[in-house]
PDB file of N, CA, C and O in Angstrom:
ATOM      1  N   GLU K  28       0.653  -1.023   0.134  1.00 87.00           N
ATOM      2  CA  GLU K  28      -0.117  -0.009  -0.090  1.00 87.00           C
ATOM      3  C   GLU K  28       1.066   1.033  -0.089  1.00 87.00           C
ATOM      4  O   GLU K  28       0.643   2.036  -0.621  1.00 87.00           O
ATOM      5  N   ALA K  29       1.970   1.330   0.820  1.00 90.00           N
ATOM      6  CA  ALA K  29       3.032   2.612   0.942  1.00 90.00           C
ATOM      7  C   ALA K  29       3.410   2.739  -0.512  1.00 90.00           C
ATOM      8  O   ALA K  29       3.766   3.820  -0.910  1.00 90.00           O
ATOM      9  N   ALA K  30       3.851   1.850  -1.159  1.00 90.00           N
ATOM     10  CA  ALA K  30       4.696   2.120  -2.528  1.00 90.00           C
ATOM     11  C   ALA K  30       3.578   2.354  -3.607  1.00 90.00           C
ATOM     12  O   ALA K  30       3.751   3.239  -4.496  1.00 90.00           O
ATOM     13  N   SER K  31       2.109   1.944  -3.255  1.00 89.00           N
ATOM     14  CA  SER K  31       1.186   2.815  -4.170  1.00 89.00           C
ATOM     15  C   SER K  31       1.128   4.392  -4.180  1.00 89.00           C
ATOM     16  O   SER K  31       0.826   5.032  -5.264  1.00 89.00           O
ATOM     17  N   LEU K  32       1.477   4.598  -2.944  1.00 90.00           N
ATOM     18  CA  LEU K  32       1.565   6.141  -2.741  1.00 90.00           C
ATOM     19  C   LEU K  32       2.948   6.745  -2.745  1.00 90.00           C
ATOM     20  O   LEU K  32       3.025   8.042  -2.657  1.00 90.00           O
ATOM     21  N   GLY K  33       3.819   5.974  -3.358  1.00 91.00           N
ATOM     22  CA  GLY K  33       4.992   6.565  -3.883  1.00 91.00           C
ATOM     23  C   GLY K  33       6.220   6.635  -2.532  1.00 91.00           C
ATOM     24  O   GLY K  33       6.932   7.205  -2.231  1.00 91.00           O
ATOM     25  N   LYS K  34       5.610   5.687  -1.520  1.00 92.00           N
ATOM     26  CA  LYS K  34       6.208   5.808   0.092  1.00 92.00           C
ATOM     27  C   LYS K  34       7.087   4.583   0.121  1.00 92.00           C
ATOM     28  O   LYS K  34       6.426   3.451   0.029  1.00 92.00           O
ATOM     29  N   PRO K  35       8.418   4.724   0.099  1.00 93.00           N
ATOM     30  CA  PRO K  35       9.438   3.440   0.280  1.00 93.00           C
ATOM     31  C   PRO K  35       8.876   2.890   1.573  1.00 93.00           C
ATOM     32  O   PRO K  35       8.716   3.834   2.619  1.00 93.00           O
ATOM     33  N   THR K  36       9.164   1.487   1.714  1.00 93.00           N
ATOM     34  CA  THR K  36       8.843   0.962   3.055  1.00 93.00           C
ATOM     35  C   THR K  36      10.154   0.087   3.560  1.00 93.00           C
ATOM     36  O   THR K  36      11.015  -0.235   3.223  1.00 93.00           O
ATOM     37  N   LEU K  37      10.499   0.517   5.131  1.00 95.00           N
ATOM     38  CA  LEU K  37      11.172  -0.394   5.708  1.00 95.00           C
ATOM     39  C   LEU K  37      10.797  -1.566   6.282  1.00 95.00           C
ATOM     40  O   LEU K  37      10.112  -1.580   6.859  1.00 95.00           O
ATOM     41  N   MET K  38      11.778  -2.816   5.719  1.00 96.00           N
ATOM     42  CA  MET K  38      10.903  -4.009   6.168  1.00 96.00           C
ATOM     43  C   MET K  38      12.209  -4.740   6.658  1.00 96.00           C
ATOM     44  O   MET K  38      13.236  -4.760   6.325  1.00 96.00           O
ATOM     45  N   SER K  39      11.844  -5.776   7.552  1.00 96.00           N
ATOM     46  CA  SER K  39      12.926  -6.638   8.155  1.00 96.00           C
ATOM     47  C   SER K  39      13.331  -7.518   6.930  1.00 96.00           C
ATOM     48  O   SER K  39      12.729  -7.668   5.971  1.00 96.00           O
ATOM     49  N   ASP K  40      14.451  -8.491   6.912  1.00 94.00           N
ATOM     50  CA  ASP K  40      15.273  -9.051   6.061  1.00 94.00           C
ATOM     51  C   ASP K  40      14.721 -10.497   5.896  1.00 94.00           C
ATOM     52  O   ASP K  40      15.394 -11.083   5.507  1.00 94.00           O
ATOM     53  N   LEU K  41      13.304 -10.339   5.767  1.00 95.00           N
ATOM     54  CA  LEU K  41      12.651 -11.767   5.152  1.00 95.00           C
ATOM     55  C   LEU K  41      12.953 -11.807   3.925  1.00 95.00           C
ATOM     56  O   LEU K  41      13.376 -10.962   2.842  1.00 95.00           O
ATOM     57  N   ALA K  42      12.974 -13.181   3.300  1.00 94.00           N
ATOM     58  CA  ALA K  42      13.293 -13.458   2.053  1.00 94.00           C
ATOM     59  C   ALA K  42      12.197 -12.617   0.791  1.00 94.00           C
ATOM     60  O   ALA K  42      12.653 -12.037  -0.162  1.00 94.00           O
ATOM     61  N   VAL K  43      11.013 -12.765   1.122  1.00 93.00           N
ATOM     62  CA  VAL K  43      10.014 -11.965   0.585  1.00 93.00           C
ATOM     63  C   VAL K  43      10.122 -10.312   0.434  1.00 93.00           C
ATOM     64  O   VAL K  43       9.782  -9.716  -0.448  1.00 93.00           O
ATOM     65  N   HIS K  44      10.719  -9.863   1.602  1.00 95.00           N
ATOM     66  CA  HIS K  44      10.776  -8.474   1.874  1.00 95.00           C
ATOM     67  C   HIS K  44      12.369  -8.208   0.724  1.00 95.00           C
ATOM     68  O   HIS K  44      12.132  -6.935   0.135  1.00 95.00           O
ATOM     69  N   ARG K  45      13.124  -8.729   0.883  1.00 95.00           N
ATOM     70  CA  ARG K  45      14.404  -8.630  -0.063  1.00 95.00           C
ATOM     71  C   ARG K  45      13.723  -8.666  -1.677  1.00 95.00           C
ATOM     72  O   ARG K  45      14.392  -7.938  -2.117  1.00 95.00           O
ATOM     73  N   GLU K  46      12.937  -9.496  -1.816  1.00 93.00           N
ATOM     74  CA  GLU K  46      12.503  -9.502  -3.075  1.00 93.00           C
ATOM     75  C   GLU K  46      11.934  -7.860  -3.541  1.00 93.00           C
ATOM     76  O   GLU K  46      11.981  -7.468  -4.570  1.00 93.00           O
ATOM     77  N   LEU K  47      10.842  -7.340  -2.517  1.00 92.00           N
ATOM     78  CA  LEU K  47      10.498  -6.331  -2.587  1.00 92.00           C
ATOM     79  C   LEU K  47      11.622  -5.079  -2.689  1.00 92.00           C
ATOM     80  O   LEU K  47      11.514  -4.273  -3.577  1.00 92.00           O
ATOM     81  N   GLU K  48      12.601  -5.243  -2.199  1.00 93.00           N
ATOM     82  CA  GLU K  48      13.823  -4.416  -2.296  1.00 93.00           C
ATOM     83  C   GLU K  48      14.306  -4.440  -3.248  1.00 93.00           C
ATOM     84  O   GLU K  48      14.560  -3.360  -4.071  1.00 93.00           O
ATOM     85  N   MET K  49      14.507  -5.540  -4.116  1.00 93.00           N
ATOM     86  CA  MET K  49      15.081  -5.786  -5.433  1.00 93.00           C
ATOM     87  C   MET K  49      14.057  -4.957  -6.245  1.00 93.00           C
ATOM     88  O   MET K  49      14.629  -4.486  -7.531  1.00 93.00           O
ATOM     89  N   SER K  50      12.757  -4.769  -6.237  1.00 91.00           N
ATOM     90  CA  SER K  50      12.230  -4.359  -6.916  1.00 91.00           C
ATOM     91  C   SER K  50      11.828  -2.738  -6.770  1.00 91.00           C
ATOM     92  O   SER K  50      10.833  -2.057  -7.481  1.00 91.00           O
ATOM     93  N   ASN K  51      12.742  -1.988  -5.953  1.00 90.00           N
ATOM     94  CA  ASN K  51      12.708  -0.977  -5.691  1.00 90.00           C
ATOM     95  C   ASN K  51      11.918  -0.136  -4.628  1.00 90.00           C
ATOM     96  O   ASN K  51      11.251   0.988  -5.268  1.00 90.00           O
ATOM     97  N   LEU K  52      10.898  -1.041  -4.002  1.00 92.00           N
ATOM     98  CA  LEU K  52       9.895  -0.426  -3.144  1.00 92.00           C
ATOM     99  C   LEU K  52      10.269  -0.391  -1.880  1.00 92.00           C
ATOM    100  O   LEU K  52       9.207   0.226  -0.908  1.00 92.00           O
ATOM    101  N   GLY K  53      11.496   0.045  -1.350  1.00 93.00           N
ATOM    102  CA  GLY K  53      12.043  -0.108  -0.062  1.00 93.00           C
ATOM    103  C   GLY K  53      13.289  -0.700   0.349  1.00 93.00           C
ATOM    104  O   GLY K  53      14.331  -1.046  -0.762  1.00 93.00           O
ATOM    105  N   MET K  54      13.673  -0.824   1.624  1.00 94.00           N
ATOM    106  CA  MET K  54      14.664  -1.372   1.832  1.00 94.00           C
ATOM    107  C   MET K  54      14.568  -2.285   3.131  1.00 94.00           C
ATOM    108  O   MET K  54      13.629  -2.021   3.747  1.00 94.00           O
ATOM    109  N   THR K  55      15.637  -3.194   3.210  1.00 96.00           N
ATOM    110  CA  THR K  55      15.189  -4.053   4.092  1.00 96.00           C
ATOM    111  C   THR K  55      16.438  -3.890   5.349  1.00 96.00           C
ATOM    112  O   THR K  55      17.621  -3.167   5.129  1.00 96.00           O
ATOM    113  N   PHE K  56      16.345  -4.238   6.463  1.00 97.00           N
ATOM    114  CA  PHE K  56      17.216  -4.182   7.899  1.00 97.00           C
ATOM    115  C   PHE K  56      17.446  -5.702   8.519  1.00 97.00           C
ATOM    116  O   PHE K  56      16.369  -6.536   8.360  1.00 97.00           O
ATOM    117  N   SER K  57      18.759  -5.924   8.691  1.00 95.00           N
ATOM    118  CA  SER K  57      18.841  -6.779   9.586  1.00 95.00           C
ATOM    119  C   SER K  57      17.783  -6.858  11.007  1.00 95.00           C
ATOM    120  O   SER K  57      18.083  -5.890  11.630  1.00 95.00           O
ATOM    121  N   HIS K  58      16.934  -7.917  11.250  1.00 91.00           N
ATOM    122  CA  HIS K  58      16.245  -7.786  12.346  1.00 91.00           C
ATOM    123  C   HIS K  58      16.710  -8.198  13.645  1.00 91.00           C
ATOM    124  O   HIS K  58      16.319  -7.819  14.520  1.00 91.00           O
ATOM    125  N   HIS K  59      17.968  -8.606  13.615  1.00 93.00           N
ATOM    126  CA  HIS K  59      18.626  -8.727  14.793  1.00 93.00           C
ATOM    127  C   HIS K  59      19.676  -7.683  15.134  1.00 93.00           C
ATOM    128  O   HIS K  59      20.509  -7.647  16.164  1.00 93.00           O
ATOM    129  N   ASP K  60      19.703  -6.772  14.667  1.00 95.00           N
ATOM    130  CA  ASP K  60      20.756  -5.382  14.328  1.00 95.00           C
ATOM    131  C   ASP K  60      19.898  -4.014  14.514  1.00 95.00           C
ATOM    132  O   ASP K  60      19.585  -3.788  13.396  1.00 95.00           O
ATOM    133  N   PHE K  61      19.798  -3.725  15.503  1.00 95.00           N
ATOM    134  CA  PHE K  61      19.232  -2.177  15.766  1.00 95.00           C
ATOM    135  C   PHE K  61      19.931  -1.003  15.293  1.00 95.00           C
ATOM    136  O   PHE K  61      19.476  -0.003  14.686  1.00 95.00           O
ATOM    137  N   VAL K  62      21.316  -1.107  15.183  1.00 96.00           N
ATOM    138  CA  VAL K  62      22.177  -0.276  14.497  1.00 96.00           C
ATOM    139  C   VAL K  62      21.959  -0.065  13.093  1.00 96.00           C
ATOM    140  O   VAL K  62      21.763   0.924  12.470  1.00 96.00           O
ATOM    141  N   ASP K  63      21.549  -1.389  12.293  1.00 96.00           N
ATOM    142  CA  ASP K  63      21.306  -1.441  10.838  1.00 96.00           C
ATOM    143  C   ASP K  63      20.120  -1.100  10.827  1.00 96.00           C
ATOM    144  O   ASP K  63      19.714  -0.242   9.454  1.00 96.00           O
ATOM    145  N   PHE K  64      18.817  -1.274  11.629  1.00 95.00           N
ATOM    146  CA  PHE K  64      17.933  -0.184  11.533  1.00 95.00           C
ATOM    147  C   PHE K  64      17.669   1.003  11.784  1.00 95.00           C
ATOM    148  O   PHE K  64      17.448   1.478  10.770  1.00 95.00           O
ATOM    149  N   ALA K  65      18.463   1.486  12.502  1.00 95.00           N
ATOM    150  CA  ALA K  65      18.550   2.903  12.746  1.00 95.00           C
ATOM    151  C   ALA K  65      19.240   3.541  11.456  1.00 95.00           C
ATOM    152  O   ALA K  65      18.628   4.680  10.914  1.00 95.00           O
ATOM    153  N   SER K  66      20.174   2.929  11.153  1.00 95.00           N
ATOM    154  CA  SER K  66      21.096   3.424   9.676  1.00 95.00           C
ATOM    155  C   SER K  66      20.016   3.311   8.550  1.00 95.00           C
ATOM    156  O   SER K  66      19.956   4.054   7.629  1.00 95.00           O
ATOM    157  N   ARG K  67      19.302   2.166   8.541  1.00 94.00           N
ATOM    158  CA  ARG K  67      18.321   2.308   7.139  1.00 94.00           C
ATOM    159  C   ARG K  67      17.117   3.075   7.426  1.00 94.00           C
ATOM    160  O   ARG K  67      16.492   3.733   6.086  1.00 94.00           O
ATOM    161  N   LEU K  68      16.817   3.537   8.335  1.00 93.00           N
ATOM    162  CA  LEU K  68      15.591   4.195   8.812  1.00 93.00           C
ATOM    163  C   LEU K  68      16.242   5.811   8.180  1.00 93.00           C
ATOM    164  O   LEU K  68      15.241   6.394   7.713  1.00 93.00           O
ATOM    165  N   HIS K  69      17.304   5.925   8.625  1.00 92.00           N
ATOM    166  CA  HIS K  69      17.744   7.371   7.958  1.00 92.00           C
ATOM    167  C   HIS K  69      18.260   7.311   6.577  1.00 92.00           C
ATOM    168  O   HIS K  69      17.520   8.442   5.791  1.00 92.00           O
ATOM    169  N   SER K  70      18.315   6.456   5.874  1.00 92.00           N
ATOM    170  CA  SER K  70      18.798   6.098   4.442  1.00 92.00           C
ATOM    171  C   SER K  70      17.131   6.563   3.965  1.00 92.00           C
ATOM    172  O   SER K  70      17.143   6.965   2.606  1.00 92.00           O
ATOM    173  N   ILE K  71      16.466   5.484   4.312  1.00 91.00           N
ATOM    174  CA  ILE K  71      15.071   5.274   3.538  1.00 91.00           C
ATOM    175  C   ILE K  71      14.519   6.728   3.293  1.00 91.00           C
ATOM    176  O   ILE K  71      13.670   7.064   2.433  1.00 91.00           O
ATOM    177  N   LEU K  72      14.677   8.021   4.263  1.00 87.00           N
ATOM    178  CA  LEU K  72      13.988   9.286   4.246  1.00 87.00           C
ATOM    179  C   LEU K  72      14.676   9.924   2.992  1.00 87.00           C
ATOM    180  O   LEU K  72      13.837  10.861   2.277  1.00 87.00           O
ATOM    181  N   ASP K  73      15.464   9.497   2.565  1.00 84.00           N
ATOM    182  CA  ASP K  73      16.525  10.172   1.178  1.00 84.00           C
ATOM    183  C   ASP K  73      16.017   9.384  -0.085  1.00 84.00           C
ATOM    184  O   ASP K  73      16.288   9.881  -1.174  1.00 84.00           O
ATOM    185  N   MET K  74      15.236   8.129   0.041  1.00 84.00           N
ATOM    186  CA  MET K  74      14.823   7.362  -1.209  1.00 84.00           C
ATOM    187  C   MET K  74      13.860   8.106  -2.052  1.00 84.00           C
ATOM    188  O   MET K  74      12.832   8.815  -1.512  1.00 84.00           O
ATOM    189  N   ASP K  75      14.062   8.090  -3.175  1.00 82.00           N
ATOM    190  CA  ASP K  75      12.858   8.742  -4.240  1.00 82.00           C
ATOM    191  C   ASP K  75      11.968   8.092  -4.465  1.00 82.00           C
ATOM    192  O   ASP K  75      11.401   7.160  -4.769  1.00 82.00           O
ATOM    193  N   GLY K  76      10.874   8.811  -3.815  1.00 86.00           N
ATOM    194  CA  GLY K  76       9.389   8.143  -3.698  1.00 86.00           C
ATOM    195  C   GLY K  76       8.585   7.856  -5.411  1.00 86.00           C
ATOM    196  O   GLY K  76       7.691   7.138  -5.572  1.00 86.00           O
ATOM    197  N   VAL K  77       9.236   8.692  -6.278  1.00 89.00           N
ATOM    198  CA  VAL K  77       9.077   8.982  -7.822  1.00 89.00           C
ATOM    199  C   VAL K  77       9.233   7.233  -8.225  1.00 89.00           C
ATOM    200  O   VAL K  77       8.488   6.738  -8.821  1.00 89.00           O
ATOM    201  N   ARG K  78      10.638   6.989  -7.811  1.00 88.00           N
ATOM    202  CA  ARG K  78      11.104   5.827  -8.254  1.00 88.00           C
ATOM    203  C   ARG K  78      10.417   4.676  -7.889  1.00 88.00           C
ATOM    204  O   ARG K  78       9.894   3.740  -8.256  1.00 88.00           O
ATOM    205  N   THR K  79      10.157   4.764  -6.292  1.00 91.00           N
ATOM    206  CA  THR K  79       9.253   3.747  -5.674  1.00 91.00           C
ATOM    207  C   THR K  79       7.752   3.538  -6.472  1.00 91.00           C
ATOM    208  O   THR K  79       7.244   2.629  -6.897  1.00 91.00           O
ATOM    209  N   ARG K  80       6.904   4.704  -6.571  1.00 91.00           N
ATOM    210  CA  ARG K  80       5.754   4.786  -7.233  1.00 91.00           C
ATOM    211  C   ARG K  80       5.979   3.932  -8.734  1.00 91.00           C
ATOM    212  O   ARG K  80       4.973   3.162  -9.243  1.00 91.00           O
ATOM    213  N   GLU K  81       6.831   4.392  -9.601  1.00 91.00           N
ATOM    214  CA  GLU K  81       7.187   3.836 -10.874  1.00 91.00           C
ATOM    215  C   GLU K  81       7.142   2.327 -10.968  1.00 91.00           C
ATOM    216  O   GLU K  81       6.565   1.631 -11.514  1.00 91.00           O
ATOM    217  N   SER K  82       8.160   1.703  -9.843  1.00 91.00           N
ATOM    218  CA  SER K  82       8.342   0.304  -9.683  1.00 91.00           C
ATOM    219  C   SER K  82       7.193  -0.522  -9.226  1.00 91.00           C
ATOM    220  O   SER K  82       6.915  -1.495  -9.945  1.00 91.00           O
ATOM    221  N   TYR K  83       6.083   0.283  -8.609  1.00 91.00           N
ATOM    222  CA  TYR K  83       4.968  -0.432  -7.999  1.00 91.00           C
ATOM    223  C   TYR K  83       4.125  -0.418  -9.485  1.00 91.00           C
ATOM    224  O   TYR K  83       3.388  -1.471  -9.456  1.00 91.00           O
ATOM    225  N   GLU K  84       3.974   0.486 -10.116  1.00 91.00           N
ATOM    226  CA  GLU K  84       3.215   0.423 -11.446  1.00 91.00           C
ATOM    227  C   GLU K  84       3.358  -0.425 -12.272  1.00 91.00           C
ATOM    228  O   GLU K  84       2.545  -1.240 -12.912  1.00 91.00           O
ATOM    229  N   LEU K  85       4.800  -0.737 -12.385  1.00 89.00           N
ATOM    230  CA  LEU K  85       5.099  -1.612 -13.590  1.00 89.00           C
ATOM    231  C   LEU K  85       4.949  -2.988 -13.187  1.00 89.00           C
ATOM    232  O   LEU K  85       5.070  -4.031 -14.005  1.00 89.00           O
ATOM    233  N   LYS K  86       5.043  -3.251 -11.689  1.00 89.00           N
ATOM    234  CA  LYS K  86       4.889  -4.675 -11.400  1.00 89.00           C
ATOM    235  C   LYS K  86       3.460  -5.007 -10.708  1.00 89.00           C
ATOM    236  O   LYS K  86       3.465  -6.346 -10.395  1.00 89.00           O
ATOM    237  N   PHE K  87       3.150  -4.336  -9.984  1.00 89.00           N
ATOM    238  CA  PHE K  87       2.045  -4.622  -8.772  1.00 89.00           C
ATOM    239  C   PHE K  87       0.544  -4.004  -9.039  1.00 89.00           C
ATOM    240  O   PHE K  87      -0.052  -4.316  -7.953  1.00 89.00           O
ATOM    241  N   THR K  88       0.390  -3.078  -9.603  1.00 91.00           N
ATOM    242  CA  THR K  88      -1.017  -2.834  -9.971  1.00 91.00           C
ATOM    243  C   THR K  88      -1.683  -3.988 -10.742  1.00 91.00           C
ATOM    244  O   THR K  88      -1.026  -4.773 -11.554  1.00 91.00           O
ATOM    245  N   PRO K  89      -3.022  -3.911 -10.646  1.00 91.00           N
ATOM    246  CA  PRO K  89      -3.796  -4.945 -11.154  1.00 91.00           C
ATOM    247  C   PRO K  89      -3.520  -4.981 -12.889  1.00 91.00           C
ATOM    248  O   PRO K  89      -3.235  -6.036 -13.333  1.00 91.00           O
ATOM    249  N   ALA K  90      -3.374  -4.080 -13.248  1.00 92.00           N
ATOM    250  CA  ALA K  90      -3.357  -3.880 -14.753  1.00 92.00           C
ATOM    251  C   ALA K  90      -1.713  -4.499 -15.275  1.00 92.00           C
ATOM    252  O   ALA K  90      -1.582  -5.567 -16.075  1.00 92.00           O
ATOM    253  N   ALA K  91      -0.801  -3.949 -14.651  1.00 90.00           N
ATOM    254  CA  ALA K  91       0.391  -4.829 -14.551  1.00 90.00           C
ATOM    255  C   ALA K  91       0.482  -6.459 -14.557  1.00 90.00           C
ATOM    256  O   ALA K  91       1.118  -7.100 -14.971  1.00 90.00           O
ATOM    257  N   CYS K  92      -0.355  -6.871 -13.277  1.00 89.00           N
ATOM    258  CA  CYS K  92      -0.215  -7.983 -13.001  1.00 89.00           C
ATOM    259  C   CYS K  92      -1.000  -8.968 -13.979  1.00 89.00           C
ATOM    260  O   CYS K  92      -0.595  -9.981 -14.798  1.00 89.00           O
ATOM    261  N   TRP K  93      -1.901  -8.326 -14.596  1.00 92.00           N
ATOM    262  CA  TRP K  93      -2.707  -8.798 -15.861  1.00 92.00           C
ATOM    263  C   TRP K  93      -1.956  -9.071 -17.137  1.00 92.00           C
ATOM    264  O   TRP K  93      -1.852 -10.209 -17.877  1.00 92.00           O
ATOM    265  N   SER K  94      -1.305  -7.976 -17.409  1.00 91.00           N
ATOM    266  CA  SER K  94      -0.502  -7.790 -18.526  1.00 91.00           C
ATOM    267  C   SER K  94       0.696  -8.934 -18.406  1.00 91.00           C
ATOM    268  O   SER K  94       0.936 -10.029 -19.505  1.00 91.00           O
ATOM    269  N   ILE K  95       1.211  -9.429 -17.237  1.00 87.00           N
ATOM    270  CA  ILE K  95       2.213 -10.425 -17.108  1.00 87.00           C
ATOM    271  C   ILE K  95       1.679 -11.581 -17.025  1.00 87.00           C
ATOM    272  O   ILE K  95       1.995 -12.617 -17.837  1.00 87.00           O
ATOM    273  N   TYR K  96       0.480 -11.943 -16.463  1.00 89.00           N
ATOM    274  CA  TYR K  96      -0.412 -13.045 -16.581  1.00 89.00           C
ATOM    275  C   TYR K  96      -0.575 -13.432 -18.074  1.00 89.00           C
ATOM    276  O   TYR K  96      -0.663 -14.584 -18.455  1.00 89.00           O
ATOM    277  N   HIS K  97      -1.187 -12.169 -18.799  1.00 90.00           N
ATOM    278  CA  HIS K  97      -1.533 -12.889 -20.108  1.00 90.00           C
ATOM    279  C   HIS K  97      -0.464 -13.139 -20.805  1.00 90.00           C
ATOM    280  O   HIS K  97      -0.500 -14.063 -21.675  1.00 90.00           O
ATOM    281  N   MET K  98       0.730 -12.276 -20.801  1.00 88.00           N
ATOM    282  CA  MET K  98       1.940 -12.828 -21.575  1.00 88.00           C
ATOM    283  C   MET K  98       2.235 -14.475 -21.246  1.00 88.00           C
ATOM    284  O   MET K  98       2.355 -15.269 -21.937  1.00 88.00           O
ATOM    285  N   GLU K  99       2.141 -14.623 -19.916  1.00 88.00           N
ATOM    286  CA  GLU K  99       2.384 -16.127 -19.689  1.00 88.00           C
ATOM    287  C   GLU K  99       1.568 -16.966 -20.244  1.00 88.00           C
ATOM    288  O   GLU K  99       2.290 -18.161 -20.835  1.00 88.00           O
ATOM    289  N   ILE K 100       0.526 -17.077 -20.122  1.00 88.00           N
ATOM    290  CA  ILE K 100      -0.767 -17.703 -20.497  1.00 88.00           C
ATOM    291  C   ILE K 100      -0.611 -17.927 -21.953  1.00 88.00           C
ATOM    292  O   ILE K 100      -0.587 -19.095 -22.575  1.00 88.00           O
ATOM    293  N   THR K 101      -0.260 -16.631 -23.019  1.00 87.00           N
ATOM    294  CA  THR K 101       0.105 -16.464 -24.236  1.00 87.00           C
ATOM    295  C   THR K 101       1.355 -17.685 -24.429  1.00 87.00           C
ATOM    296  O   THR K 101       1.102 -18.257 -25.650  1.00 87.00           O
ATOM    297  N   LYS K 102       2.406 -17.637 -23.639  1.00 85.00           N
ATOM    298  CA  LYS K 102       3.615 -18.432 -24.034  1.00 85.00           C
ATOM    299  C   LYS K 102       3.043 -19.800 -23.820  1.00 85.00           C
ATOM    300  O   LYS K 102       3.485 -20.964 -24.529  1.00 85.00           O
ATOM    301  N   PHE K 103       1.971 -20.171 -22.673  1.00 80.00           N
ATOM    302  CA  PHE K 103       2.020 -21.556 -22.471  1.00 80.00           C
ATOM    303  C   PHE K 103       0.870 -22.231 -23.572  1.00 80.00           C
ATOM    304  O   PHE K 103       1.182 -23.034 -23.800  1.00 80.00           O
ATOM    305  N   ALA K 104      -0.215 -21.398 -24.068  1.00 80.00           N
ATOM    306  CA  ALA K 104      -0.819 -21.813 -24.922  1.00 80.00           C
ATOM    307  C   ALA K 104       0.001 -22.305 -26.376  1.00 80.00           C
ATOM    308  O   ALA K 104      -0.461 -23.018 -27.162  1.00 80.00           O
ATOM    309  N   GLY K 105       0.826 -21.441 -26.487  1.00 77.00           N
ATOM    310  CA  GLY K 105       1.529 -21.794 -27.681  1.00 77.00           C
ATOM    311  C   GLY K 105       2.663 -23.162 -27.484  1.00 77.00           C
ATOM    312  O   GLY K 105       3.073 -23.634 -28.521  1.00 77.00           O
ATOM    313  N   LEU K 106       2.731 -23.637 -26.335  1.00 73.00           N
ATOM    314  CA  LEU K 106       3.413 -24.918 -26.029  1.00 73.00           C
ATOM    315  C   LEU K 106       2.381 -25.881 -26.468  1.00 73.00           C
ATOM    316  O   LEU K 106       3.023 -26.818 -26.652  1.00 73.00           O
ATOM    317  N   CYS K 107       1.132 -25.305 -26.166  1.00 62.00           N
ATOM    318  CA  CYS K 107       0.130 -26.901 -26.515  1.00 62.00           C
ATOM    319  C   CYS K 107      -0.141 -27.133 -27.908  1.00 62.00           C
ATOM    320  O   CYS K 107       0.064 -26.730 -28.880  1.00 62.00           O
TER     321      CYS K 107
END
């Protein structure tokens, strides 16, 4: 929800969150390291919200998901 508003998110370093970080939707921090959390908290304030919003629109809106799904189904149908 935050990315849809152009707000980057600070997330613990779970695998699914690292995937979102690679999609430019925010940053992760080591959930065992408060110093890392504090450092990342300061860094996230400098992140570009426009880039976050654009990344969200490319991969996570209903239209983007439908486009990806349609492309995959079309490839699969061509194999049959």
